[in-house]
Amino acid sequence: MPIDSNATVASMPAMIFLQNQQRDLLITYFSDEKYVYRLMNWATGEKAHVDAYWHMLESYTPPDVSGKVVTVLPQSMIQETNLWATSKAVRIANCCSYYDSGNPFPCCTNQGNCTCWCYYKYGYVPFTGNAETWWGQVPDYPEWNRSTSGPSCLASIACWSGSPGHVAYAAYWSGTGNVGISEMSWCANCGSSRSISPSNPSQGWIFKGSGPCPGGVQV
Amino acid sequence: MNFFNTAIDRCALMLAVIIALTLLLGCDSRGSSESDGVAALTTVTVASPQETAIPSATPGGLTSGPLPTATAPIPPPTVPATPTATSSALVLPEPLPGWQWRERDEPFLYAFMLPHSWESVTESSQQFYRSTETTTRIFVEIVPRWRVGEDHWESWLYDNQQQVLLTSDLSRTEIHANAMIAGHPAYLHVDQSPGNYLATIIAPTGGRLLRLRLHNPEQEPEKQIFRTMAETMVLSNGPAETGSLPPDWEINLEFSKWPAPYAYAEGDETELQEIVGQIAVVELAFNGTVEQFTLVDDNGAVYTIIRPPFSVFLGTSTLSPTPLRNDALAEGARVQIVGRPTTTGEIVADYIVPLGDGQLQRALQTYFDLRENAPEPALLTYYVEGEPVDLWLRGTANQLLPYLLDEQGNAIDKELLPGNADEALLAGGVLQNVDPPRIVLSRLYALHGQCRVDEEQVERCQYYQPVLPPVTPTRTITATVQSAVVEMNTIILEQPVEGFVTIALKEGRQLLATDNTPLDLADLAPGTQITATGVMGEAGALLAEFVRVVSAD
């Protein structure tokens, strides 16, 4: 669907909009026909941050332009954004520059946490506590299931026992062979990928929902 | 104008006030829309079908009640004279100012108090409560899966600790009644493992299991709120008694030390070694961290470098070694390490510095148990380059004293160190001198509980309590008034601020208008912005000595 510009930045047509259901991501696109530029501002609840964003837009001049440039920003968008920025502080959880409002798992001084990462990748998990305990909590939540034979065809989380254990997000699996996982590690890893066998996680795989999956699902 | 569809893949320059591209990239492999992060995080604030929120009484309807205090061990709030009439069989006392009763019926009636500014959230069929300020969560549930008698519940809890307490390393003797919930014996367990803080209270009642959980509190007053909630619970099937949690539970801190899977070599081979070289092969632990790597020095000698185990204190902070991201230890990277050899020939690196990236990033061993290994000047010499280093020392008062300086650089008076000669203390401070090693004492914790070694050989000490700095430092917050309860000398805040939900005014306190003239509490209008200075009181209250109006709404 074609998208029309609603602003002008440095004499270039631009598109400004608020994204997400929480409308906490302010994005501006503009293009000089060679490149597309994208400026994004995550809501912090501080109006000064939004003001700085508007100032960046208003003062931006492309490096190869010497003359005066024109920037016109939609007043309705400015008003809506300013209202949103000052009405309520938006919770922002930052882990390794990943912003996830409402994520209850802490990050080790911005150096990673496997539970925080799985919560973020999955969007939400009902589990609390250390990674080693997630497997044992699954029966508490009827919508969640466990498998010891491999990941589900649904989004899955790999679980390892230990103290404090480990969890990782199953990013890719064709249904056979190794599973591509995405993970953070406590205080050591801000996000990495590797390939493991389906039997590698010492506890198994957990996922929300059930359905026809290659290899079946053991609940 | 339609340029986005054709040119977006050529995006070459991204300016971001706060870069969020990583989030977009991170979302690309989610499974179903149901589990999409954005949708899931847009939570709906509702009361569950079983829950009824009973709002606070109006200020004029209040009679008397507890006034938070700063110092004394926290008694359960007294039951005010005027009960709240509800449609249920529960007779509930008036809630604390700024708090409200939440009543549930699953499978029997019970009720608990929470600040009005905490919201009820239901996500994926799971209900919990959270502050509107932080991600701290409180779970309250009668667990339907388990039935347990009240006679042998401790042994039952030991057998089912993995499922119920979300831990697996408690011994049979450790699980015993250490709390009371509405007249029922209960067990409070606090787990402060890496990346996690979870306080769980288990109380068997009516053949069921009442479970209260506090997950990852971000602010100290939130622990007080959990305490008040637990101690004021009302159950329809139990005696009409208040509850109690262990004294000073909120300020207890667990220390955990993971085992070393090696032994140091003896004799001349124990000398510290400095090695500079290129990382050849990296071996990851099962959880993705760099467990060990092969280092080839400039002469072609090959070393196997292993990293020391870590220690954790304060729940969600790694004490030592200081973190070093895996990407700094990639294959091909050039690093400098300092360490000692093990009996099997590996080098345990207490000091790792990636070289050549123009950015000083160091992994340091900053924890030293004086009962096992004192900090060596030869090692600390490497620490003095760059930013000041915080060290943690563990030992008895006599062992610690030689290492400690005050802010003026003078030796610490032994009288300042608590405990007897055998009691283990944890001291923290900035490294001031290398040879002999000295730190400027800024934090001191005394062991309050016991230490044990669990099945994973992790040493867990429950608990340490802070001696320095003081437990209740003076705080200043800026907040918006929701209402003022003159009879209770209390200001209810519109939203939590640094965990505080109310401001309790001390005797003789000052309440000033914007022009510094005295102001009556009754004249404090809703929506007024104030600053308040005081110390932490009970039940999420700031016990304030000074309050000043910043601006009227």
Short mmCIF file of C-alpha atoms in Angstrom, two decimals, chain B residues 296-525:
data_model
loop_
_atom_site.label_atom_id
_atom_site.label_comp_id
_atom_site.label_asym_id
_atom_site.label_seq_id
_atom_site.Cartn_x
_atom_site.Cartn_y
_atom_site.Cartn_z
CA VAL B 296 48.83 -18.35 21.26
CA ASP B 297 51.53 -15.95 22.40
CA ASP B 298 53.98 -14.13 20.15
CA ASN B 299 56.48 -16.98 20.42
CA GLY B 300 53.95 -19.54 19.32
CA ALA B 301 53.41 -21.04 22.76
CA VAL B 302 49.86 -22.25 23.31
CA TYR B 303 47.99 -21.79 26.58
CA THR B 304 44.58 -22.88 27.72
CA ILE B 305 42.95 -20.00 29.56
CA ILE B 306 40.03 -20.61 31.88
CA ARG B 307 37.94 -18.03 33.64
CA PRO B 308 37.44 -18.07 37.39
CA PRO B 309 34.01 -18.89 38.78
CA PHE B 310 31.87 -15.95 39.74
CA SER B 311 30.35 -14.74 42.93
CA VAL B 312 27.05 -12.97 43.34
CA PHE B 313 25.93 -10.54 45.98
CA LEU B 314 22.96 -8.20 46.26
CA GLY B 315 20.77 -10.50 44.23
CA THR B 316 21.10 -9.30 40.71
CA SER B 317 24.67 -8.06 40.64
CA THR B 318 27.66 -10.12 39.82
CA LEU B 319 30.30 -9.45 42.41
CA SER B 320 33.25 -10.86 40.63
CA PRO B 321 34.87 -11.30 38.22
CA THR B 322 33.67 -8.16 36.56
CA PRO B 323 31.79 -9.01 33.38
CA LEU B 324 33.46 -9.14 30.00
CA ARG B 325 31.28 -9.56 26.99
CA ASN B 326 31.83 -12.60 24.84
CA ASP B 327 32.41 -10.51 21.75
CA ALA B 328 35.59 -9.19 23.37
CA LEU B 329 36.87 -12.77 23.46
CA ALA B 330 36.21 -13.69 19.86
CA GLU B 331 38.58 -15.93 17.97
CA GLY B 332 41.36 -13.85 16.47
CA ALA B 333 41.18 -11.17 19.15
CA ARG B 334 44.41 -10.10 20.80
CA VAL B 335 44.31 -10.09 24.59
CA GLN B 336 46.50 -9.70 27.62
CA ILE B 337 45.86 -12.02 30.54
CA VAL B 338 47.33 -12.39 34.00
CA GLY B 339 46.74 -15.52 35.98
CA ARG B 340 48.06 -18.56 37.76
CA PRO B 341 48.39 -22.16 36.54
CA THR B 342 46.28 -25.06 37.74
CA THR B 343 47.50 -28.53 38.59
CA THR B 344 46.43 -29.64 35.11
CA GLY B 345 48.24 -26.85 33.27
CA GLU B 346 45.52 -24.35 32.43
CA ILE B 347 45.88 -20.70 33.38
CA VAL B 348 43.13 -19.20 35.52
CA ALA B 349 42.87 -15.62 34.31
CA ASP B 350 42.12 -13.12 37.06
CA TYR B 351 42.79 -10.27 34.65
CA ILE B 352 41.82 -10.13 30.97
CA VAL B 353 42.16 -7.12 28.71
CA PRO B 354 41.31 -7.21 24.99
CA LEU B 355 43.94 -5.21 23.13
CA GLY B 356 43.77 -3.03 20.08
CA ASP B 357 40.15 -1.95 19.98
CA GLY B 358 40.92 1.43 21.51
CA GLN B 359 38.46 0.85 24.29
CA LEU B 360 39.56 -0.32 27.66
CA GLN B 361 37.39 -3.18 28.77
CA ARG B 362 38.69 -5.33 31.56
CA ALA B 363 37.61 -8.47 33.33
CA LEU B 364 38.95 -8.38 36.84
CA GLN B 365 38.84 -10.64 39.83
CA THR B 366 37.58 -8.20 42.42
CA TYR B 367 36.53 -10.62 45.15
CA PHE B 368 39.08 -12.01 47.57
CA ASP B 369 38.32 -14.27 50.49
CA LEU B 370 41.03 -13.51 53.00
CA ARG B 371 40.51 -16.92 54.53
CA GLU B 372 41.67 -18.54 51.29
CA ASN B 373 43.52 -16.09 49.08
CA ALA B 374 44.66 -12.57 49.83
CA PRO B 375 44.88 -10.03 47.00
CA GLU B 376 48.39 -10.12 45.59
CA PRO B 377 50.17 -6.83 44.94
CA ALA B 378 51.62 -8.35 41.77
CA LEU B 379 48.10 -8.83 40.44
CA LEU B 380 46.71 -5.55 41.71
CA THR B 381 49.48 -3.67 39.90
CA TYR B 382 47.60 -4.37 36.69
CA TYR B 383 44.41 -2.94 38.17
CA VAL B 384 45.62 0.61 38.71
CA GLU B 385 45.52 1.53 35.04
CA GLY B 386 42.26 3.05 33.95
CA GLU B 387 39.19 3.57 36.08
CA PRO B 388 39.35 3.11 39.87
CA VAL B 389 38.58 -0.47 40.86
CA ASP B 390 36.13 -1.57 43.52
CA LEU B 391 37.32 -4.57 45.52
CA TRP B 392 35.39 -6.87 47.85
CA LEU B 393 37.15 -8.55 50.74
CA ARG B 394 35.68 -11.28 52.89
CA GLY B 395 37.02 -12.31 56.24
CA THR B 396 36.86 -11.80 59.96
CA ALA B 397 37.31 -8.38 61.53
CA ASN B 398 40.90 -9.17 62.41
CA GLN B 399 41.66 -10.35 58.90
CA LEU B 400 40.02 -7.33 57.28
CA LEU B 401 41.41 -4.57 59.47
CA PRO B 402 44.87 -4.32 57.86
CA TYR B 403 43.28 -3.76 54.45
CA LEU B 404 40.83 -1.01 55.36
CA LEU B 405 41.23 2.77 55.28
CA ASP B 406 38.75 5.52 56.02
CA GLU B 407 38.08 8.37 53.60
CA GLN B 408 41.00 10.34 55.02
CA GLY B 409 43.35 7.46 54.37
CA ASN B 410 43.67 6.48 58.02
CA ALA B 411 43.45 2.97 59.39
CA ILE B 412 39.98 1.90 60.45
CA ASP B 413 39.25 1.70 64.16
CA LYS B 414 38.48 -1.87 65.11
CA GLU B 415 35.49 -0.64 67.09
CA LEU B 416 33.79 0.15 63.79
CA LEU B 417 33.77 -3.49 62.76
CA PRO B 418 30.93 -5.48 64.29
CA GLY B 419 30.78 -9.04 65.36
CA ASN B 420 33.11 -11.41 67.08
CA ALA B 421 36.45 -12.58 65.84
CA ASP B 422 35.03 -15.52 63.92
CA GLU B 423 32.21 -13.73 62.16
CA ALA B 424 32.62 -13.30 58.44
CA LEU B 425 32.31 -9.79 57.11
CA LEU B 426 32.16 -8.47 53.57
CA ALA B 427 33.92 -5.17 52.98
CA GLY B 428 33.82 -3.17 49.78
CA GLY B 429 35.74 -0.12 48.66
CA VAL B 430 37.95 1.48 46.07
CA LEU B 431 41.48 0.14 45.71
CA GLN B 432 43.71 2.85 47.19
CA ASN B 433 47.09 1.19 47.48
CA VAL B 434 48.60 -1.83 45.80
CA ASP B 435 51.51 -2.82 47.99
CA PRO B 436 50.42 -3.35 50.66
CA PRO B 437 46.84 -3.66 49.38
CA ARG B 438 44.45 -1.11 50.89
CA ILE B 439 40.87 -0.15 50.11
CA VAL B 440 38.84 2.86 51.21
CA LEU B 441 35.98 1.26 53.10
CA SER B 442 32.59 2.34 51.82
CA ARG B 443 30.39 -0.74 52.30
CA LEU B 444 30.41 -3.26 55.07
CA TYR B 445 28.09 -6.23 55.58
CA ALA B 446 27.89 -8.58 58.52
CA LEU B 447 26.84 -12.20 58.15
CA HIS B 448 23.43 -12.55 59.72
CA GLY B 449 22.52 -16.11 58.85
CA GLN B 450 24.35 -19.25 57.91
CA CYS B 451 26.47 -20.36 55.00
CA ARG B 452 26.03 -23.73 53.37
CA VAL B 453 27.12 -25.55 50.26
CA ASP B 454 24.29 -26.82 48.08
CA GLU B 455 24.12 -29.85 45.79
CA GLU B 456 25.76 -27.89 42.97
CA GLN B 457 28.64 -27.04 45.32
CA VAL B 458 27.55 -23.42 45.34
CA GLU B 459 28.29 -21.73 48.64
CA ARG B 460 25.24 -19.79 49.73
CA CYS B 461 25.28 -17.46 52.68
CA GLN B 462 21.95 -16.34 53.97
CA TYR B 463 22.20 -13.53 54.85
CA TYR B 464 24.36 -10.48 55.11
CA GLN B 465 23.05 -7.24 56.54
CA PRO B 466 24.48 -3.82 55.74
CA VAL B 467 26.44 -2.10 58.47
CA LEU B 468 27.79 0.64 56.25
CA PRO B 469 26.28 2.70 54.73
CA PRO B 470 23.30 3.13 57.08
CA VAL B 471 20.24 1.10 56.17
CA THR B 472 17.95 4.10 56.03
CA PRO B 473 19.76 6.93 54.28
CA THR B 474 17.95 10.19 53.77
CA ARG B 475 16.07 10.31 50.49
CA THR B 476 14.49 13.16 48.56
CA ILE B 477 11.74 12.46 46.08
CA THR B 478 9.54 14.57 43.83
CA ALA B 479 5.97 13.33 43.57
CA THR B 480 2.42 14.29 42.72
CA VAL B 481 -0.23 14.36 45.43
CA GLN B 482 -3.32 12.25 45.01
CA SER B 483 -4.82 13.22 48.34
CA ALA B 484 -3.89 14.18 51.88
CA VAL B 485 -5.19 12.26 54.90
CA VAL B 486 -4.98 14.84 57.67
CA GLU B 487 -6.00 12.44 60.44
CA MET B 488 -3.17 10.11 59.51
CA ASN B 489 -0.62 12.83 58.76
CA THR B 490 -0.14 11.11 55.44
CA ILE B 491 0.09 12.19 51.83
CA ILE B 492 -1.03 9.65 49.24
CA LEU B 493 0.94 9.79 46.01
CA GLU B 494 -0.65 9.62 42.60
CA GLN B 495 2.04 7.22 41.34
CA PRO B 496 4.85 5.39 43.14
CA VAL B 497 8.13 7.30 43.22
CA GLU B 498 11.31 5.31 43.87
CA GLY B 499 8.99 2.69 45.33
CA PHE B 500 7.28 5.03 47.82
CA VAL B 501 3.49 5.12 47.64
CA THR B 502 2.78 7.46 50.55
CA ILE B 503 4.56 10.15 52.56
CA ALA B 504 4.10 9.92 56.32
CA LEU B 505 4.83 13.22 58.02
CA LYS B 506 6.96 13.06 61.14
CA GLU B 507 6.16 15.02 64.26
CA GLY B 508 7.47 18.55 63.96
CA ARG B 509 7.86 18.25 60.22
CA GLN B 510 7.87 21.25 57.92
CA LEU B 511 5.32 21.58 55.16
CA LEU B 512 6.03 24.64 53.07
CA ALA B 513 4.30 26.32 50.15
CA THR B 514 6.21 27.50 47.09
CA ASP B 515 6.94 30.84 48.78
CA ASN B 516 8.37 29.00 51.83
CA THR B 517 5.43 29.91 54.06
CA PRO B 518 4.00 27.14 56.27
CA LEU B 519 1.15 25.19 54.72
CA ASP B 520 -1.56 23.13 56.38
CA LEU B 521 -1.78 19.55 55.24
CA ALA B 522 -5.49 20.04 54.63
CA ASP B 523 -4.66 22.69 52.03
CA LEU B 524 -2.54 20.34 49.96
CA ALA B 525 -4.62 19.93 46.83
#
